[in-house]
Coordinates of C-alpha atoms and ligand atoms in Angstrom, one line a residue:
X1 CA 87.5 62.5 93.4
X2 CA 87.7 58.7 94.0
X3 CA 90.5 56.4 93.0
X4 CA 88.6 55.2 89.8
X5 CA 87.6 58.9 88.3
X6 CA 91.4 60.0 89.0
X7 CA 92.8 57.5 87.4
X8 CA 90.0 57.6 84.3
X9 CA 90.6 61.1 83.8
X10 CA 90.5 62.3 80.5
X11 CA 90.1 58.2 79.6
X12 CA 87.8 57.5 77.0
X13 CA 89.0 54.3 75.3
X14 CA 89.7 51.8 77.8
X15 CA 91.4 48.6 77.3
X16 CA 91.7 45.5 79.8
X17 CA 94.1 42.9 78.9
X18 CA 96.5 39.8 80.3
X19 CA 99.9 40.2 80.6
X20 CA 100.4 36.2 81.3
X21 CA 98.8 33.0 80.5
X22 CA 95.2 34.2 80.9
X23 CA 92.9 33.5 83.9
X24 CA 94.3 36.5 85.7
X25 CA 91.0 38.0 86.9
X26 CA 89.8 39.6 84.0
X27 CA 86.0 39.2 84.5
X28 CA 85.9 41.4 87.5
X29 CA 87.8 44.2 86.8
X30 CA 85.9 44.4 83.5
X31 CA 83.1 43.8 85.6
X32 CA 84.1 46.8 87.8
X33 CA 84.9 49.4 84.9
X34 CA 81.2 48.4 83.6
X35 CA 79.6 49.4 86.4
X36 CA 81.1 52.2 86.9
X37 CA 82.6 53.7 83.8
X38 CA 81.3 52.1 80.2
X39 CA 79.3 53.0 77.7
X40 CA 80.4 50.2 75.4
X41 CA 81.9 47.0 76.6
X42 CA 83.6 45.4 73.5
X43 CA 85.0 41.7 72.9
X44 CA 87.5 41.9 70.2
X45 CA 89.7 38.3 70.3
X46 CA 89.7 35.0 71.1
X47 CA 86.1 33.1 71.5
X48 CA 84.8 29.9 73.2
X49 CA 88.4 29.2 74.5
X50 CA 87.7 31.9 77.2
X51 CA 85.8 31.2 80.0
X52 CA 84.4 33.8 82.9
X53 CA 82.1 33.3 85.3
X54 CA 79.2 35.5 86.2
X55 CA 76.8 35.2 89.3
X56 CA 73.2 35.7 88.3
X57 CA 71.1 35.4 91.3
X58 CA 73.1 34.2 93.6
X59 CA 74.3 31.2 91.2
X60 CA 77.3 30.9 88.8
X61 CA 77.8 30.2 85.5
X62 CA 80.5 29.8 83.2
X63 CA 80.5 32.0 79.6
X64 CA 82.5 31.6 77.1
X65 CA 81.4 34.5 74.7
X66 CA 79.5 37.2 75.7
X67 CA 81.0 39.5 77.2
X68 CA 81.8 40.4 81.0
X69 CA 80.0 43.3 81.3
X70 CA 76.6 41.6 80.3
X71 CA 75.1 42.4 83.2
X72 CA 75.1 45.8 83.1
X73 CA 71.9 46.8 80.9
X74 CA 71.9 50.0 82.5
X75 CA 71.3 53.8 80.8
X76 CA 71.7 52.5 77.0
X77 CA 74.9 50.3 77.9
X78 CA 76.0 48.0 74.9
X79 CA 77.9 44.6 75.0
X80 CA 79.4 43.9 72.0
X81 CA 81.2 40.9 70.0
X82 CA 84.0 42.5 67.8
X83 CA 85.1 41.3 63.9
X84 CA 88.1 39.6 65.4
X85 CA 86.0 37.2 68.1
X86 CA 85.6 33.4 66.9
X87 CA 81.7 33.1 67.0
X88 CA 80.7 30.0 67.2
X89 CA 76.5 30.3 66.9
X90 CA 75.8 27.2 69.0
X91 CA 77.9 28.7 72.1
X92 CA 76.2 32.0 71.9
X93 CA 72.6 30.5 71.9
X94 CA 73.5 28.2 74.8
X95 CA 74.6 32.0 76.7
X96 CA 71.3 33.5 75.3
X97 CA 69.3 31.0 76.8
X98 CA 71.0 30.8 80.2
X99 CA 70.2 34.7 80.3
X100 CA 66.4 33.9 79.0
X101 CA 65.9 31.4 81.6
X102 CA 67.3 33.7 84.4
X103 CA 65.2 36.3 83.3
X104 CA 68.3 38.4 82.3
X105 CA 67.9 41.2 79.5
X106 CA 70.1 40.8 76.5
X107 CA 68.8 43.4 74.0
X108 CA 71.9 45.5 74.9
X109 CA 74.3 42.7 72.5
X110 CA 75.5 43.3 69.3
X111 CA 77.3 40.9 67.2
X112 CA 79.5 41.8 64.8
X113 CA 78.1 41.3 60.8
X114 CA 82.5 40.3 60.0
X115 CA 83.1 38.2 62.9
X116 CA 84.4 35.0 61.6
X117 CA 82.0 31.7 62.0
X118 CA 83.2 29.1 63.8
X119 CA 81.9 26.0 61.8
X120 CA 81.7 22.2 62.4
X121 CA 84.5 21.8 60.3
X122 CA 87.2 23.9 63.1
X123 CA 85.9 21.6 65.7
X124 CA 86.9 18.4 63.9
X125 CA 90.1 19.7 62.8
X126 CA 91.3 21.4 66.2
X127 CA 90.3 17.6 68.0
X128 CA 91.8 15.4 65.0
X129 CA 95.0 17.6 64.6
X130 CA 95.4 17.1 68.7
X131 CA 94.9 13.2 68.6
X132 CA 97.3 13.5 66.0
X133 CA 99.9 15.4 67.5
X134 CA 99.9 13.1 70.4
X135 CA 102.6 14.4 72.7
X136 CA 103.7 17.0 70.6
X137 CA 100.1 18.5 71.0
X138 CA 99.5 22.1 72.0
X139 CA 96.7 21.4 74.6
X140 CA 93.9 23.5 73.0
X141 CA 90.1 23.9 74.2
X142 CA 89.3 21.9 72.0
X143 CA 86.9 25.2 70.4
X144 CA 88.0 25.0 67.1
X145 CA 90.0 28.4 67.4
X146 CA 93.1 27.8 65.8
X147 CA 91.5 26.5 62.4
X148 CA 88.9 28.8 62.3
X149 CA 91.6 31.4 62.1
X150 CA 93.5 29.3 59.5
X151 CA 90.3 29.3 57.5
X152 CA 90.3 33.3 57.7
X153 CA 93.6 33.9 56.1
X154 CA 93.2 30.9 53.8
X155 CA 90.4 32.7 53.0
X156 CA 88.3 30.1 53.1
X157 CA 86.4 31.8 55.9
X158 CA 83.1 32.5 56.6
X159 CA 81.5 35.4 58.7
X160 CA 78.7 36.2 60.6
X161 CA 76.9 38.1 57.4
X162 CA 76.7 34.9 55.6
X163 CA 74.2 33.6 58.0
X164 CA 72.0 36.4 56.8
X165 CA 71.8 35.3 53.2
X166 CA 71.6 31.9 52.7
X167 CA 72.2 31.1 49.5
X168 CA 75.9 33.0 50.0
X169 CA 76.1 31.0 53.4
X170 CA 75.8 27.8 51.3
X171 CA 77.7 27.9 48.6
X172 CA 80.8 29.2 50.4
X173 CA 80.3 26.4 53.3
X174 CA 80.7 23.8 50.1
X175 CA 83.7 25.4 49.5
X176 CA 85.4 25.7 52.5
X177 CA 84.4 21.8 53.6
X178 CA 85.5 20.5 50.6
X179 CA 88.6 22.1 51.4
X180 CA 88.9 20.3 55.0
X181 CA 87.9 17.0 53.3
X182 CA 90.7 16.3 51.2
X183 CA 92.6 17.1 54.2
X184 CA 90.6 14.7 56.7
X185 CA 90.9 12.2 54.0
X186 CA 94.1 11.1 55.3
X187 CA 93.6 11.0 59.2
X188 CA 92.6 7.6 60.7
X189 CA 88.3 7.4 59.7
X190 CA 87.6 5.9 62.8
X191 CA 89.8 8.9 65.0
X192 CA 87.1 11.1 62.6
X193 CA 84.3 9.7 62.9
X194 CA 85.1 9.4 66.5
X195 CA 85.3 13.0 66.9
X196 CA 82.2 13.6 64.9
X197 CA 80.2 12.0 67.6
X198 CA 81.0 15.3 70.4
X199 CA 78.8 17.1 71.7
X200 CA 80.1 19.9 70.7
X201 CA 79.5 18.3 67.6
X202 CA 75.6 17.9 68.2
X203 CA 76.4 14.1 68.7
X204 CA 77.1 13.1 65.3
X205 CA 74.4 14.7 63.4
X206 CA 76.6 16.5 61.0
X207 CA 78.5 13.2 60.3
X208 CA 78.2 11.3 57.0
X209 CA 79.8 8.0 56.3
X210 CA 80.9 8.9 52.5
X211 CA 81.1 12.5 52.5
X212 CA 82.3 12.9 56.0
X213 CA 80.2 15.9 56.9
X214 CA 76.3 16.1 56.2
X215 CA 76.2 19.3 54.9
X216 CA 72.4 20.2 54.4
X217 CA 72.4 19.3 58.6
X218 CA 75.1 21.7 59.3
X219 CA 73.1 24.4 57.1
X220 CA 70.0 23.8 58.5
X221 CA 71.5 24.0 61.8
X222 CA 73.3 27.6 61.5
X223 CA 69.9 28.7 59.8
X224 CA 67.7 28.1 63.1
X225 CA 70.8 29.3 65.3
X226 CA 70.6 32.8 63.8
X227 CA 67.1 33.2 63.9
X228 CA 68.0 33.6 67.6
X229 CA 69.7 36.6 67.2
X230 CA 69.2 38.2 63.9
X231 CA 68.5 41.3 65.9
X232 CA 71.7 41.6 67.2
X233 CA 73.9 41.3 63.7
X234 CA 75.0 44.5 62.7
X235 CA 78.1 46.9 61.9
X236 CA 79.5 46.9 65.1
X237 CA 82.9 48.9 63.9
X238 CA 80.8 52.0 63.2
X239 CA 78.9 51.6 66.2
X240 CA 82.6 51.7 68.5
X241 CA 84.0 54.1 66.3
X242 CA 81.2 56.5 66.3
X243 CA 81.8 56.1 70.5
X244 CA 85.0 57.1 70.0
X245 CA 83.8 60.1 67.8
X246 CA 81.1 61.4 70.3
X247 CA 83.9 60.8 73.2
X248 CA 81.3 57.6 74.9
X249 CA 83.0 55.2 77.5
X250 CA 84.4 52.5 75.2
X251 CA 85.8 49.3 77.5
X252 CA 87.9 47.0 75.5
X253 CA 87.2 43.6 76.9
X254 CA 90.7 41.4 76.4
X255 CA 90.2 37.2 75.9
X256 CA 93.6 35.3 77.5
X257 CA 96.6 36.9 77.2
X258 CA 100.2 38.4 76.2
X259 CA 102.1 35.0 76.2
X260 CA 99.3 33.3 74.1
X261 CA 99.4 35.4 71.4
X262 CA 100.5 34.6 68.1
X263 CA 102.3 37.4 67.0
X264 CA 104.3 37.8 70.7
X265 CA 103.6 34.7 72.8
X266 CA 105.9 31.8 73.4
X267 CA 105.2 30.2 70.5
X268 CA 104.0 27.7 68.8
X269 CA 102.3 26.9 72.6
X270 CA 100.1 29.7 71.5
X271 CA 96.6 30.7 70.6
X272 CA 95.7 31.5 67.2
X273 CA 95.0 35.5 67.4
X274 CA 96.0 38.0 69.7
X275 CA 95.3 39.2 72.7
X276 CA 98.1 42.3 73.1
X277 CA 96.1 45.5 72.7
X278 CA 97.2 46.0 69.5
X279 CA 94.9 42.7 68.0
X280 CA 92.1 44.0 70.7
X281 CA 91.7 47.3 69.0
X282 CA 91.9 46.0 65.8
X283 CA 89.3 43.2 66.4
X284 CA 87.0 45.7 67.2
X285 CA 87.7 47.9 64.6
X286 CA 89.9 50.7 66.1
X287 CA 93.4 51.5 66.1
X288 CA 95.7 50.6 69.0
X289 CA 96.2 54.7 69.0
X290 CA 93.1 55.6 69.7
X291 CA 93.3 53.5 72.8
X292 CA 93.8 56.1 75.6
X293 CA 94.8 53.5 78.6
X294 CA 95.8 50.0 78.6
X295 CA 95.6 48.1 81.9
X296 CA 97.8 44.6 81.9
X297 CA 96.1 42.4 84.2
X298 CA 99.0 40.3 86.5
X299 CA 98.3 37.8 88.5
X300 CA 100.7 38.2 91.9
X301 CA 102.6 36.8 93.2
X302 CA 102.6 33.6 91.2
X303 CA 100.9 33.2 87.3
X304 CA 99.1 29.8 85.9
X305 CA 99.0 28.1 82.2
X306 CA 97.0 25.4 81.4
X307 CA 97.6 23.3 78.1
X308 CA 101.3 21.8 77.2
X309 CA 104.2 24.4 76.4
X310 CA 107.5 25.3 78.8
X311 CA 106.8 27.5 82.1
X312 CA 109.8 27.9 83.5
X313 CA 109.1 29.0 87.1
X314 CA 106.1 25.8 87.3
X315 CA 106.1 24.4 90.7
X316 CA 107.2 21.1 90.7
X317 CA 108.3 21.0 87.3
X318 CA 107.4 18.4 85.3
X319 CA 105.7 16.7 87.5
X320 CA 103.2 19.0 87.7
X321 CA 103.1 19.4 84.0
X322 CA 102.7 15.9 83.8
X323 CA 99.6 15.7 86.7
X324 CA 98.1 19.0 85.3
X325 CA 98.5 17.1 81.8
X326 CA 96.1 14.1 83.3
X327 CA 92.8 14.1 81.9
X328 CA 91.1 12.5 85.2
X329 CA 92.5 15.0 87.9
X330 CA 89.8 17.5 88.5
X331 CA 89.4 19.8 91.4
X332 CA 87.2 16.9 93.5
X333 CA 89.9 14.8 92.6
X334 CA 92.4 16.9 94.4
X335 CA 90.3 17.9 97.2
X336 CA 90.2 13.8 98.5
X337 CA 93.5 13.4 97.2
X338 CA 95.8 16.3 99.2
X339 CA 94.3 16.4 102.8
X340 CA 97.5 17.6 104.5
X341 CA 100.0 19.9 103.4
X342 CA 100.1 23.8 102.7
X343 CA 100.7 26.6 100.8
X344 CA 103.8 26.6 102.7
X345 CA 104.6 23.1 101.9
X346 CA 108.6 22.3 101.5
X347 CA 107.4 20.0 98.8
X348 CA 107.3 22.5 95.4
X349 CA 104.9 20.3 94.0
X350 CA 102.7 20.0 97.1
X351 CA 102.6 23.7 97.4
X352 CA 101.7 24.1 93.6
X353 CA 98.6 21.9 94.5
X354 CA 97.7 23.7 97.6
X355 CA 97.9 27.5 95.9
X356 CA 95.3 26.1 93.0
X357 CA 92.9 24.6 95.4
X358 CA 93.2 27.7 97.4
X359 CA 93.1 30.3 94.5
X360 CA 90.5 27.8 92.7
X361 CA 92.8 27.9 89.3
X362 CA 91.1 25.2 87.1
X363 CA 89.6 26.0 83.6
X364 CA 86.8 27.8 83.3
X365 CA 86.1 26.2 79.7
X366 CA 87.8 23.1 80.1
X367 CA 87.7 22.4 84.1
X368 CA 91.7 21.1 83.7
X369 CA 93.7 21.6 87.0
X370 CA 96.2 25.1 85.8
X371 CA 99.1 24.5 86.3
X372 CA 100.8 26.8 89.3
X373 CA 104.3 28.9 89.2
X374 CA 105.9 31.8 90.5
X375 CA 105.4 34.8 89.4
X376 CA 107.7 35.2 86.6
X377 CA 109.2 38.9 85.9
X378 CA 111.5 38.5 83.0
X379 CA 107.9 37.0 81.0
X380 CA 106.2 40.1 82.3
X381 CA 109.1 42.3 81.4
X382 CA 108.5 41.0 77.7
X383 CA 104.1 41.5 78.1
X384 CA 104.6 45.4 78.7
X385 CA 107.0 46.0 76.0
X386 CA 103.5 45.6 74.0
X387 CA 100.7 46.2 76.9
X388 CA 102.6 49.3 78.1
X389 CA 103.6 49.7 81.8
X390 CA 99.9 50.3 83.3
X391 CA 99.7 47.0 85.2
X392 CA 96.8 45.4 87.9
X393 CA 97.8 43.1 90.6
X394 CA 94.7 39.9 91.2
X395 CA 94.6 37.5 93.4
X396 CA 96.9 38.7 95.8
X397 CA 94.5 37.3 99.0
X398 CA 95.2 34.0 97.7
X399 CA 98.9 34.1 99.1
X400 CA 97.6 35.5 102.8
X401 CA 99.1 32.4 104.1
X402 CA 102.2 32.3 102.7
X403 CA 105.8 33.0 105.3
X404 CA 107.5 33.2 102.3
X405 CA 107.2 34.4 98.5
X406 CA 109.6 33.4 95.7
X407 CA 109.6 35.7 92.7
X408 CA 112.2 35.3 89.5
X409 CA 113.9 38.3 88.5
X410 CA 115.5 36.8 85.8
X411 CA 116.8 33.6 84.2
X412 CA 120.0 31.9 83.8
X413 CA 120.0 30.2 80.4
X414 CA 121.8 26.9 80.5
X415 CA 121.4 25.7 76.5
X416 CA 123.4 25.7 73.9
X417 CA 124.9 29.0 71.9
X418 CA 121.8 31.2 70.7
X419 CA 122.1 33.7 68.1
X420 CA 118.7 36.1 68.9
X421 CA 119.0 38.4 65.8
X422 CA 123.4 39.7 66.4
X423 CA 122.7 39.1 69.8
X424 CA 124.6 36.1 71.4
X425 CA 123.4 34.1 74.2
X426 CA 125.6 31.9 75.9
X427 CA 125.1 29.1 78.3
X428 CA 125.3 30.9 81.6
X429 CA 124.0 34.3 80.0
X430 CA 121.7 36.5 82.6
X431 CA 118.5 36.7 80.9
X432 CA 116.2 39.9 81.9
X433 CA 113.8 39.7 79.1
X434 CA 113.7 36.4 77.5
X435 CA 113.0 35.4 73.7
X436 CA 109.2 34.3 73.4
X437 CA 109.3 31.1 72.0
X438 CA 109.2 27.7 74.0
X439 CA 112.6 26.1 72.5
X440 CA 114.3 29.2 74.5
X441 CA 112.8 29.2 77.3
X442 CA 113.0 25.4 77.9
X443 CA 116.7 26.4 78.6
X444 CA 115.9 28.8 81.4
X445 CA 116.3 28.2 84.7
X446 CA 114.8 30.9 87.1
X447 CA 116.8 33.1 89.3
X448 CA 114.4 33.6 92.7
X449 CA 114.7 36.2 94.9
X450 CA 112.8 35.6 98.4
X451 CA 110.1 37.5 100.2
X452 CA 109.0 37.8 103.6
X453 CA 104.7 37.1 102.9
X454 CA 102.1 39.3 105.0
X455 CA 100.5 36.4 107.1
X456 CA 97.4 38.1 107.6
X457 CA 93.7 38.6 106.2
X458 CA 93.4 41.3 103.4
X459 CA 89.9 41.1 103.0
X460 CA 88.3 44.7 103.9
X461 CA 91.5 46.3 103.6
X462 CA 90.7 49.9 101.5
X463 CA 93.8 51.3 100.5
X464 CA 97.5 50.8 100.3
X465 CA 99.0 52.6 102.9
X466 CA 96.8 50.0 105.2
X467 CA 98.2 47.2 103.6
X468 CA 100.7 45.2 105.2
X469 CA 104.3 46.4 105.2
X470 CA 105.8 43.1 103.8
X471 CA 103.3 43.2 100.7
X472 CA 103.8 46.9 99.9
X473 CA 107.4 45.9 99.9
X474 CA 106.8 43.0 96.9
X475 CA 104.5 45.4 94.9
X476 CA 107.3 48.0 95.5
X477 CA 109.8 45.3 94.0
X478 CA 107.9 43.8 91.5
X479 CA 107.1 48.1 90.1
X480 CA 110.8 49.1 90.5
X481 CA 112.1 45.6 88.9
X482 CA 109.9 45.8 86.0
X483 CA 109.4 50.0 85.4
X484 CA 105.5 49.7 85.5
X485 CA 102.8 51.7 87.6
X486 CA 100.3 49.7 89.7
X487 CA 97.6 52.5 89.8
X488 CA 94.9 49.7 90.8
X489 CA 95.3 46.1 92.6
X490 CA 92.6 43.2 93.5
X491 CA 92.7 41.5 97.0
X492 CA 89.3 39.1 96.7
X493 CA 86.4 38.4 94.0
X494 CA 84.2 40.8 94.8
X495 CA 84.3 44.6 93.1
X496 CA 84.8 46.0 96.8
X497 CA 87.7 43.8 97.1
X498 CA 89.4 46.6 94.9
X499 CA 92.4 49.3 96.0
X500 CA 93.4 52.4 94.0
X501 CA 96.7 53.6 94.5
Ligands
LIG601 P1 93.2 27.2 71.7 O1 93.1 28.7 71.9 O2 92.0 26.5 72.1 O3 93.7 26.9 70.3 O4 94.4 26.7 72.7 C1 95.7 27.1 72.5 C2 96.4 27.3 73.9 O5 95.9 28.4 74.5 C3 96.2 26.1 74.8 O6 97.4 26.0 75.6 C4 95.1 26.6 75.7 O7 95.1 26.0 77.0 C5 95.4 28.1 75.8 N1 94.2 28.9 76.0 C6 93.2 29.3 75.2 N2 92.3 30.0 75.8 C7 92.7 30.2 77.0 C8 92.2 30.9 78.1 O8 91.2 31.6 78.1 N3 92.9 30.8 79.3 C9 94.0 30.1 79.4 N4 94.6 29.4 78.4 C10 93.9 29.5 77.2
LIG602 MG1 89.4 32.4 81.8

């Protein structure tokens, strides 16, 4: 039996989630258990805010919605979009037509009938509250995600099944913009009608001087959109939970990750659903029980954010907030800019710099530099209490250079007197699992321990015991420190690049 059967045995329901900030390498591990394992890949969160890139003939591209596992058409395999994934219609066509163009099949995707539309009216929101905000902003995509999900408990939302009957579709769009008008009604016009003019946005066509939004356009619009994939509308609960039934191969596909979540994450630098297990099964219409393995995705040994909020182990601080933070540094930026230095560098914020030009950590949705820190255990100790302890290790090859490897075990909190329920947390408190939400962990200052690295190439490498002592020694540390099992880790891009323990 090889490493993947052993460890899928008796699996049926499969889910793949981030125990960090997202961007931990998702795409190919999902990408790996489609190959080899699903019947069903499922999407359940999140929506154009993700970003994973696929190679289609030899070239890249970036998707935002459909899922991973897309190109596995293979013996009757589905991709599916859950009833808890943002669907914004305009996205989804772009994906369709990059797979039309390279002659990719796509009859294998469902969309769900109760996934919630993302409309014109998120995107001006999400932008206008931003501007807004100034620096108290969250640092969103931009994607309209957070209102979208505002609109669905406000109940002012509307789902895929509306597109299907128009009539429905239009009356309850009135509704829900007139809503969002009064509210726009006091921003700044010109910061609105500014917005209005994205191209996300269609460049202004759903923009009208009185009434703000134009919305025969926007109807009109949606209308042509779905004609593209009427097809693929349908109950895709039933479909999953009939897999589940007949015992299929169900792969839940996770979208960012533990400490964006709204329920758990270190909020309010949050996203607006989320991505533990527990929403992933239940945006695709399954209980979190019936999932029969979770596997936490971990990037090792150092984790990324991108968008404002505290990271306590950051390297370089605020300084490398603040650069990350700067609209005009991109990775070509970078490149010219840091010609000498290392991953080793002395300089924190130097070696931040170098790590993300070497592990190529900038936005897949956004293209913004992500910001770099050390791997942070007390954060991850917090992910598994609701991911379980079944963890992945990515991206270790990126560290192959590195003479030394600087993890935090825990935190020493330096703020003032916290009461966390009858707990009391004192300035000088050791803190081994931290409270979620940013005003704690601003007062947080991480407790290192240090590392010998491996120095040497991984690539090729096919199972642990051939790994190099000094990295089975910080996988042995980071398992015994945090109580998890590391049945699987990921040493380079491609699905070779893959050892089971
Ligand atoms: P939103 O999801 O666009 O509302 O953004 C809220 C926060 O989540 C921001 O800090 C984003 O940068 C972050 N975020 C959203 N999606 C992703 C992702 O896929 N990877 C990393 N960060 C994300
Ligand atoms: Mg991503």
């Amino acid at each position: 039996m090889n490493g993947l059967d052993m460890l899928l045995r008796d699996v049926f329901t499969l889910a793949i989630v981030c125990n960090q900030w997202g961007d931990t390498g998702k795409g190919k591990i999902v990408d790996l258990f489609a190959a080899e394992w699903a019947d069903i890949i499922a999407r359940g969160t999140g929506g154009a805010n993700a970003g994973h890139t696929i190679v289609i003939n030899g070239e890249e591209f970036i998707f935002h919605l459909i899922p991973s596992g897309i190109l596995h058409d293979g013996a009757g395999k589905i991709n599916l979009l859950g009833r808890g994934v943002a669907f914004d219609p305009r996205i989804f066509c772009e994906e369709l037509e990059i797979l039309r163009k390279e002659g990719m099949a796509y009859n294998h995707l469902r969309v769900s009938k109760d996934a919630h539309l993302v409309l014109p009216h998120h995107l001006v929101l999400d932008r206008v509250k931003e501007i807004d905000a100034g620096k108290l902003k969250i640092g969103t995509t931009g994607r309209g995600i957070g209102p979208l999900y505002v609109s669905h408990y406000d109940r002012t939302g509307l789902t895929v099944n509306h597109l299907l009957n128009k009539d429905f579709f239009a009356k309850e769009l009135k509704r829900s913009i007139a809503r969002t008008v009064r509210q726009l009604r006091i921003d700044d016009p010109e910061v609105v009608k500014g917005v209005m003019q994205h191209e996300h946005l269609e460049d202004g066509i759903y923009y009208h001087p009185e009434k703000i939004f134009d919305v025969d356009a926007i109807i009109d619009k949606y209308l042509k959109y779905v004609k593209e994939f009427r097809d693929m509308i349908c109950d895709t609960d039933r479909l999953v939970q009939s897999a589940v039934i007949h015992k299929k191969n169900v792969l839940l596909e996770g979208a960012q990750g533990l400490l964006l979540s709204v329920d758990y994450g270190a909020y309010p630098y949050v996203t607006s659903s989320d991505p533990s297990v527990n929403g992933l099964a239940k945006g695709v219409g399954l209980s979190e029980r019936e999932v029969d393995l979770t596997l936490g995705i971990v990037k090792a040994p150092y984790m990324t954010r991108v968008g404002e909020g505290t990271f306590p182990t950051e390297m370089g601080g605020d300084e490398s907030a603040k650069w990350c933070g700067n609209t005009k540094v991109t990775r070509a930026a970078e490149e010219k800019r840091f010609t000498t230095g290392s991953v080793n560098s002395k300089n924190d914020f130097i070696q931040g710099v170098f790590i993300r030009m070497f592990g190529g950590e900038y936005g897949a949705t956004t293209g913004r530099p992500r910001r770099i820190g050390c791997l942070d255990l007390p954060l991850l100790r917090h992910a598994i209490k609701y991911n379980g302890n079944n963890i992945i290790l990515t991206k270790l090859d990126v560290f192959n250079e590195c003479e030394e490897i600087r993890i935090c075990e825990a935190y020493e909190y330096v703020g003032p007197t916290y009461n966390n329920g009858q707990e009391i947390i004192s300035p000088g408190h050791r803190v081994e699992v931290p409270v979620p939400s940013n005003e704690f962990l601003k007062y947080c200052i991480p407790i290192y321990t240090r590392h010998k690295g491996w120095e040497s190439d991984i690539s090729g490498i096919k199972n642990f015991q051939e790994l190099p002592q000094e990295l089975r020694a910080i996988i042995r540390y980071i398992k015994s420190s945090t109580v998890t099992n590391i049945p699987l880790i990921s040493i380079g891009r491609d699905r070779n690049d893959t050892i089971f323990d």
